[in-house]
mmCIF file of C-alpha atoms in Angstrom:
data_model
loop_
_atom_site.group_PDB
_atom_site.id
_atom_site.type_symbol
_atom_site.label_atom_id
_atom_site.label_comp_id
_atom_site.label_asym_id
_atom_site.label_seq_id
_atom_site.Cartn_x
_atom_site.Cartn_y
_atom_site.Cartn_z
ATOM 1 C CA GLU A 47 -18.632 -0.800 -19.212
ATOM 2 C CA ALA A 48 -19.530 2.772 -17.663
ATOM 3 C CA GLY A 49 -17.206 4.681 -15.887
ATOM 4 C CA VAL A 50 -16.383 6.505 -13.516
ATOM 5 C CA ALA A 51 -19.178 9.138 -13.242
ATOM 6 C CA GLN A 52 -19.138 12.608 -11.669
ATOM 7 C CA SER A 53 -20.797 15.745 -11.234
ATOM 8 C CA PRO A 54 -21.174 19.014 -11.778
ATOM 9 C CA ARG A 55 -18.358 18.894 -14.475
ATOM 10 C CA TYR A 56 -17.527 22.894 -13.517
ATOM 11 C CA LYS A 57 -18.771 25.152 -10.353
ATOM 12 C CA ILE A 58 -18.018 28.699 -9.398
ATOM 13 C CA ILE A 59 -18.685 29.624 -5.875
ATOM 14 C CA GLU A 60 -17.731 32.879 -3.945
ATOM 15 C CA LYS A 61 -15.673 31.657 -1.105
ATOM 16 C CA ARG A 62 -17.786 31.016 2.920
ATOM 17 C CA GLN A 63 -20.324 29.551 0.890
ATOM 18 C CA SER A 64 -20.772 25.480 0.845
ATOM 19 C CA VAL A 65 -19.674 23.327 -2.402
ATOM 20 C CA ALA A 66 -20.918 19.103 -2.564
ATOM 21 C CA PHE A 67 -19.318 16.583 -5.182
ATOM 22 C CA TRP A 68 -20.735 13.878 -6.484
ATOM 23 C CA CYS A 69 -18.800 9.980 -7.355
ATOM 24 C CA ASN A 70 -20.777 6.771 -9.604
ATOM 25 C CA PRO A 71 -17.844 4.037 -9.179
ATOM 26 C CA ILE A 72 -17.645 1.068 -11.275
ATOM 27 C CA SER A 73 -19.846 -1.555 -11.158
ATOM 28 C CA GLY A 74 -18.827 -3.333 -8.153
ATOM 29 C CA HIS A 75 -15.589 -1.245 -7.573
ATOM 30 C CA ALA A 76 -15.326 -2.080 -3.527
ATOM 31 C CA THR A 77 -12.874 0.869 -3.390
ATOM 32 C CA LEU A 78 -13.082 5.005 -4.197
ATOM 33 C CA TYR A 79 -11.125 7.566 -3.906
ATOM 34 C CA TRP A 80 -11.426 11.477 -3.717
ATOM 35 C CA TYR A 81 -8.064 13.459 -4.761
ATOM 36 C CA GLN A 82 -7.900 17.262 -5.281
ATOM 37 C CA GLN A 83 -5.198 18.509 -8.217
ATOM 38 C CA ILE A 84 -4.514 21.797 -8.105
ATOM 39 C CA LEU A 85 -3.408 22.670 -11.283
ATOM 40 C CA GLY A 86 0.496 22.884 -11.892
ATOM 41 C CA GLN A 87 0.486 19.710 -9.900
ATOM 42 C CA GLY A 88 -0.773 16.182 -9.504
ATOM 43 C CA PRO A 89 -3.004 14.967 -7.580
ATOM 44 C CA LYS A 90 -3.188 14.319 -3.726
ATOM 45 C CA LEU A 91 -5.356 11.770 -1.763
ATOM 46 C CA LEU A 92 -8.348 13.057 0.500
ATOM 47 C CA ILE A 93 -10.217 9.669 1.522
ATOM 48 C CA GLN A 94 -10.284 6.379 0.446
ATOM 49 C CA PHE A 95 -13.137 4.155 1.126
ATOM 50 C CA GLN A 96 -13.671 0.456 1.143
ATOM 51 C CA ASN A 97 -17.162 -0.115 1.067
ATOM 52 C CA ASN A 98 -18.573 2.358 2.613
ATOM 53 C CA GLY A 99 -15.764 2.314 5.651
ATOM 54 C CA VAL A 100 -12.740 5.513 5.388
ATOM 55 C CA VAL A 101 -9.751 3.234 5.088
ATOM 56 C CA ASP A 102 -7.352 6.853 5.063
ATOM 57 C CA ASP A 103 -8.601 10.526 5.317
ATOM 58 C CA SER A 104 -4.693 11.615 7.036
ATOM 59 C CA GLN A 105 -5.415 14.619 4.293
ATOM 60 C CA LEU A 106 -9.095 15.955 4.157
ATOM 61 C CA PRO A 107 -8.373 19.200 5.521
ATOM 62 C CA LYS A 108 -11.898 18.335 8.407
ATOM 63 C CA ASP A 109 -12.439 21.373 9.504
ATOM 64 C CA ARG A 110 -14.303 22.175 6.040
ATOM 65 C CA PHE A 111 -14.035 19.126 3.930
ATOM 66 C CA SER A 112 -16.604 15.469 4.869
ATOM 67 C CA ALA A 113 -17.832 13.020 2.887
ATOM 68 C CA GLU A 114 -19.267 9.998 2.791
ATOM 69 C CA ARG A 115 -19.960 6.886 0.181
ATOM 70 C CA LEU A 116 -23.883 5.374 1.727
ATOM 71 C CA LYS A 117 -24.647 2.034 0.641
ATOM 72 C CA GLY A 118 -20.656 1.147 -1.109
ATOM 73 C CA VAL A 119 -21.500 2.942 -4.118
ATOM 74 C CA ASP A 120 -21.553 7.097 -4.561
ATOM 75 C CA SER A 121 -20.158 9.097 -2.679
ATOM 76 C CA THR A 122 -20.406 12.492 -1.850
ATOM 77 C CA LEU A 123 -18.046 15.649 -1.260
ATOM 78 C CA LYS A 124 -18.597 18.268 0.932
ATOM 79 C CA ILE A 125 -16.504 21.734 1.418
ATOM 80 C CA GLN A 126 -18.049 24.406 4.155
ATOM 81 C CA PRO A 127 -16.773 27.111 3.711
ATOM 82 C CA ALA A 128 -14.492 26.871 0.872
ATOM 83 C CA LYS A 129 -11.321 29.148 1.193
ATOM 84 C CA LEU A 130 -9.716 30.357 -2.236
ATOM 85 C CA GLU A 131 -7.047 27.766 -1.869
ATOM 86 C CA ASP A 132 -9.526 25.466 -2.720
ATOM 87 C CA SER A 133 -9.943 25.908 -5.732
ATOM 88 C CA ALA A 134 -8.897 22.738 -7.939
ATOM 89 C CA VAL A 135 -9.664 19.516 -9.589
ATOM 90 C CA TYR A 136 -11.371 17.291 -7.763
ATOM 91 C CA LEU A 137 -11.015 14.238 -8.780
ATOM 92 C CA CYS A 138 -12.631 10.764 -7.427
ATOM 93 C CA ALA A 139 -11.286 7.314 -9.093
ATOM 94 C CA SER A 140 -12.433 3.268 -8.316
ATOM 95 C CA SER A 141 -10.470 0.065 -7.370
ATOM 96 C CA LEU A 142 -11.983 -3.321 -7.944
ATOM 97 C CA GLY A 143 -10.286 -4.637 -4.916
ATOM 98 C CA ASP A 144 -10.290 -3.791 -1.195
ATOM 99 C CA TYR A 145 -7.588 -1.257 -0.932
ATOM 100 C CA SER A 146 -5.316 -3.149 -2.762
ATOM 101 C CA PHE A 147 -1.570 -1.658 -4.460
ATOM 102 C CA THR A 148 -1.627 -3.680 -7.102
ATOM 103 C CA ASP A 149 -5.019 -2.412 -8.088
ATOM 104 C CA THR A 150 -5.185 -0.190 -11.277
ATOM 105 C CA GLN A 151 -7.036 2.873 -10.166
ATOM 106 C CA TYR A 152 -10.124 4.215 -12.862
ATOM 107 C CA PHE A 153 -10.857 8.298 -12.848
ATOM 108 C CA GLY A 154 -12.913 10.758 -13.208
ATOM 109 C CA PRO A 155 -13.405 13.730 -15.803
ATOM 110 C CA GLY A 156 -13.381 15.450 -12.697
ATOM 111 C CA THR A 157 -14.796 18.841 -11.258
ATOM 112 C CA ARG A 158 -13.018 21.179 -10.833
ATOM 113 C CA LEU A 159 -14.150 24.053 -8.474
ATOM 114 C CA THR A 160 -13.137 28.014 -8.938
ATOM 115 C CA VAL A 161 -13.918 29.304 -5.593
ATOM 116 C CA LEU A 162 -13.779 33.975 -6.059
ATOM 117 C CA ALA U 1267 9.664 9.408 2.663
ATOM 118 C CA GLN U 1268 7.530 8.030 -0.587
ATOM 119 C CA LYS U 1269 8.020 10.731 -3.971
ATOM 120 C CA VAL U 1270 7.542 10.676 -7.616
ATOM 121 C CA THR U 1271 9.991 13.264 -9.694
ATOM 122 C CA GLN U 1272 8.776 14.180 -13.256
ATOM 123 C CA ALA U 1273 11.924 16.210 -14.052
ATOM 124 C CA GLN U 1274 10.791 17.942 -17.243
ATOM 125 C CA THR U 1275 8.310 20.488 -16.700
ATOM 126 C CA GLU U 1276 6.768 20.613 -19.994
ATOM 127 C CA ILE U 1277 7.859 19.618 -23.780
ATOM 128 C CA SER U 1278 7.693 19.841 -26.814
ATOM 129 C CA VAL U 1279 8.304 18.304 -30.386
ATOM 130 C CA VAL U 1280 7.427 18.155 -33.623
ATOM 131 C CA GLU U 1281 4.960 15.082 -35.323
ATOM 132 C CA LYS U 1282 6.680 12.025 -35.931
ATOM 133 C CA GLU U 1283 9.750 13.165 -32.967
ATOM 134 C CA ASP U 1284 10.414 10.561 -30.089
ATOM 135 C CA VAL U 1285 10.004 12.242 -26.627
ATOM 136 C CA THR U 1286 11.368 10.621 -23.640
ATOM 137 C CA LEU U 1287 9.635 11.354 -20.786
ATOM 138 C CA ASP U 1288 11.475 10.608 -17.178
ATOM 139 C CA CYS U 1289 9.921 9.235 -14.142
ATOM 140 C CA VAL U 1290 12.004 9.180 -11.019
ATOM 141 C CA TYR U 1291 11.155 7.782 -6.992
ATOM 142 C CA GLU U 1292 11.645 7.394 -4.355
ATOM 143 C CA THR U 1293 10.584 4.377 -1.944
ATOM 144 C CA ARG U 1294 11.210 2.410 1.203
ATOM 145 C CA ASP U 1295 9.697 -0.346 0.140
ATOM 146 C CA THR U 1296 10.471 -3.999 -1.756
ATOM 147 C CA THR U 1297 7.091 -4.548 -3.040
ATOM 148 C CA TYR U 1298 5.009 -1.344 -5.027
ATOM 149 C CA TYR U 1299 3.511 -0.174 -7.903
ATOM 150 C CA LEU U 1300 4.565 2.040 -10.660
ATOM 151 C CA PHE U 1301 1.848 3.377 -13.179
ATOM 152 C CA TRP U 1302 1.398 6.248 -15.683
ATOM 153 C CA TYR U 1303 -1.199 8.058 -16.513
ATOM 154 C CA LYS U 1304 -2.352 9.832 -19.268
ATOM 155 C CA GLN U 1305 -4.206 13.799 -19.061
ATOM 156 C CA PRO U 1306 -6.189 15.298 -21.993
ATOM 157 C CA PRO U 1307 -6.955 18.453 -22.258
ATOM 158 C CA SER U 1308 -11.070 16.921 -20.898
ATOM 159 C CA GLY U 1309 -9.478 16.125 -17.435
ATOM 160 C CA GLU U 1310 -10.167 12.271 -17.103
ATOM 161 C CA LEU U 1311 -6.817 11.039 -15.949
ATOM 162 C CA VAL U 1312 -6.528 7.818 -18.507
ATOM 163 C CA PHE U 1313 -4.449 4.695 -17.207
ATOM 164 C CA LEU U 1314 -1.718 3.394 -19.284
ATOM 165 C CA ILE U 1315 0.889 1.134 -18.212
ATOM 166 C CA ARG U 1316 1.469 -0.548 -13.522
ATOM 167 C CA ARG U 1317 4.333 -2.512 -13.776
ATOM 168 C CA ASN U 1318 5.405 -3.829 -10.538
ATOM 169 C CA SER U 1319 9.265 -3.727 -9.016
ATOM 170 C CA PHE U 1320 9.842 -7.256 -9.551
ATOM 171 C CA ASP U 1321 9.608 -7.281 -13.033
ATOM 172 C CA GLU U 1322 11.940 -5.297 -14.797
ATOM 173 C CA GLN U 1323 11.344 -6.413 -18.691
ATOM 174 C CA ASN U 1324 11.012 -3.416 -20.628
ATOM 175 C CA GLU U 1325 7.167 -2.968 -21.916
ATOM 176 C CA ILE U 1326 6.199 -2.022 -25.793
ATOM 177 C CA SER U 1327 2.106 -0.787 -26.601
ATOM 178 C CA GLY U 1328 2.069 0.397 -29.919
ATOM 179 C CA ARG U 1329 4.089 3.208 -29.911
ATOM 180 C CA TYR U 1330 4.705 3.128 -26.397
ATOM 181 C CA SER U 1331 7.471 1.413 -24.329
ATOM 182 C CA TRP U 1332 8.262 1.645 -20.677
ATOM 183 C CA ASN U 1333 11.969 1.702 -19.519
ATOM 184 C CA PHE U 1334 12.084 -0.240 -15.591
ATOM 185 C CA GLN U 1335 15.936 0.380 -14.115
ATOM 186 C CA LYS U 1336 15.984 -0.466 -10.376
ATOM 187 C CA SER U 1337 19.079 0.579 -10.005
ATOM 188 C CA THR U 1338 18.408 4.122 -10.875
ATOM 189 C CA SER U 1339 14.701 3.918 -9.691
ATOM 190 C CA SER U 1340 13.659 4.954 -12.422
ATOM 191 C CA PHE U 1341 10.716 4.330 -15.167
ATOM 192 C CA ASN U 1342 10.911 6.042 -17.504
ATOM 193 C CA PHE U 1343 8.455 6.420 -20.705
ATOM 194 C CA THR U 1344 9.698 7.026 -24.756
ATOM 195 C CA ILE U 1345 6.882 7.874 -26.722
ATOM 196 C CA THR U 1346 7.545 6.365 -31.281
ATOM 197 C CA ALA U 1347 6.186 9.030 -33.980
ATOM 198 C CA SER U 1348 4.319 11.487 -32.006
ATOM 199 C CA GLN U 1349 1.558 12.411 -32.683
ATOM 200 C CA VAL U 1350 -0.447 15.441 -32.394
ATOM 201 C CA VAL U 1351 -3.420 13.200 -30.552
ATOM 202 C CA ASP U 1352 -0.029 12.175 -28.093
ATOM 203 C CA SER U 1353 -0.242 16.362 -26.834
ATOM 204 C CA ALA U 1354 -1.553 15.773 -22.946
ATOM 205 C CA VAL U 1355 -0.184 15.915 -19.003
ATOM 206 C CA TYR U 1356 1.322 12.734 -18.556
ATOM 207 C CA PHE U 1357 1.720 11.381 -15.027
ATOM 208 C CA CYS U 1358 3.826 9.200 -12.858
ATOM 209 C CA ALA U 1359 2.652 7.249 -9.736
ATOM 210 C CA LEU U 1360 4.270 5.426 -7.166
ATOM 211 C CA SER U 1361 1.963 2.216 -4.867
ATOM 212 C CA GLU U 1362 3.940 0.846 -1.861
ATOM 213 C CA ALA U 1363 2.800 -1.965 -0.317
ATOM 214 C CA GLY U 1364 3.695 -0.674 3.120
ATOM 215 C CA ASN U 1365 0.485 1.451 1.916
ATOM 216 C CA THR U 1366 -3.385 1.168 1.337
ATOM 217 C CA GLY U 1367 -3.136 1.608 -2.048
ATOM 218 C CA LYS U 1368 -3.552 5.235 -2.602
ATOM 219 C CA LEU U 1369 -0.987 6.534 -5.559
ATOM 220 C CA ILE U 1370 1.878 9.011 -4.962
ATOM 221 C CA PHE U 1371 1.736 10.819 -8.259
ATOM 222 C CA GLY U 1372 4.355 13.095 -9.944
ATOM 223 C CA GLN U 1373 4.128 17.128 -10.515
ATOM 224 C CA GLY U 1374 3.508 15.797 -14.377
ATOM 225 C CA THR U 1375 4.848 16.303 -18.092
ATOM 226 C CA THR U 1376 2.221 19.106 -20.147
ATOM 227 C CA LEU U 1377 3.062 17.625 -24.241
ATOM 228 C CA GLN U 1378 2.941 19.468 -27.137
ATOM 229 C CA VAL U 1379 3.162 17.978 -30.259
ATOM 230 C CA LYS U 1380 3.446 20.095 -32.668
ATOM 231 C CA PRO U 1381 1.744 19.519 -36.282
#
């Protein structure tokens, strides 16, 4: 079974530029998560989708970050405009069920963003 | 508020030594799950174990074992006879019944196993 796919793996941009990340979850997984992992810290949830609906986006900086999950499968996360503090690894994860706290989340390899 | 604390920032051991990674959590929920993930240098978080709050039995999987104690709100992870391939960052995480399924992660413990 294929795992969670993410692209690109690395991205370097100047501040105030825009950037987008793509995630393809494990086939059949209903719930998709985007986490931000700043160097030296644990991942923190940015946004959570069940199918193509948003379950939790309370920690998403909505003035600059946006995300969508069209057709309940792939998802994109966008930052516009980027700030220096957005430098981090952006991890996508998916789980089988409907945002259940019992489900195991499976993570992709992440996208490492550097904002100069 | 929910919280996960991994007090050990970095641990260095020599191959074949046993090592224990500590995890302490805080939650008001009586029903919750605890997880351990491994993050090797490649960056991907690899799932290791999931344990629910009603199951305090210790778990062993090969060289890995986990000790869950509700009385001390701890869920510690022991690697027996460590190997160089065990070198990674290890995260403990909490998922609560009163939440939507998001994981609350600790800060992580970097384990370096030297040959």
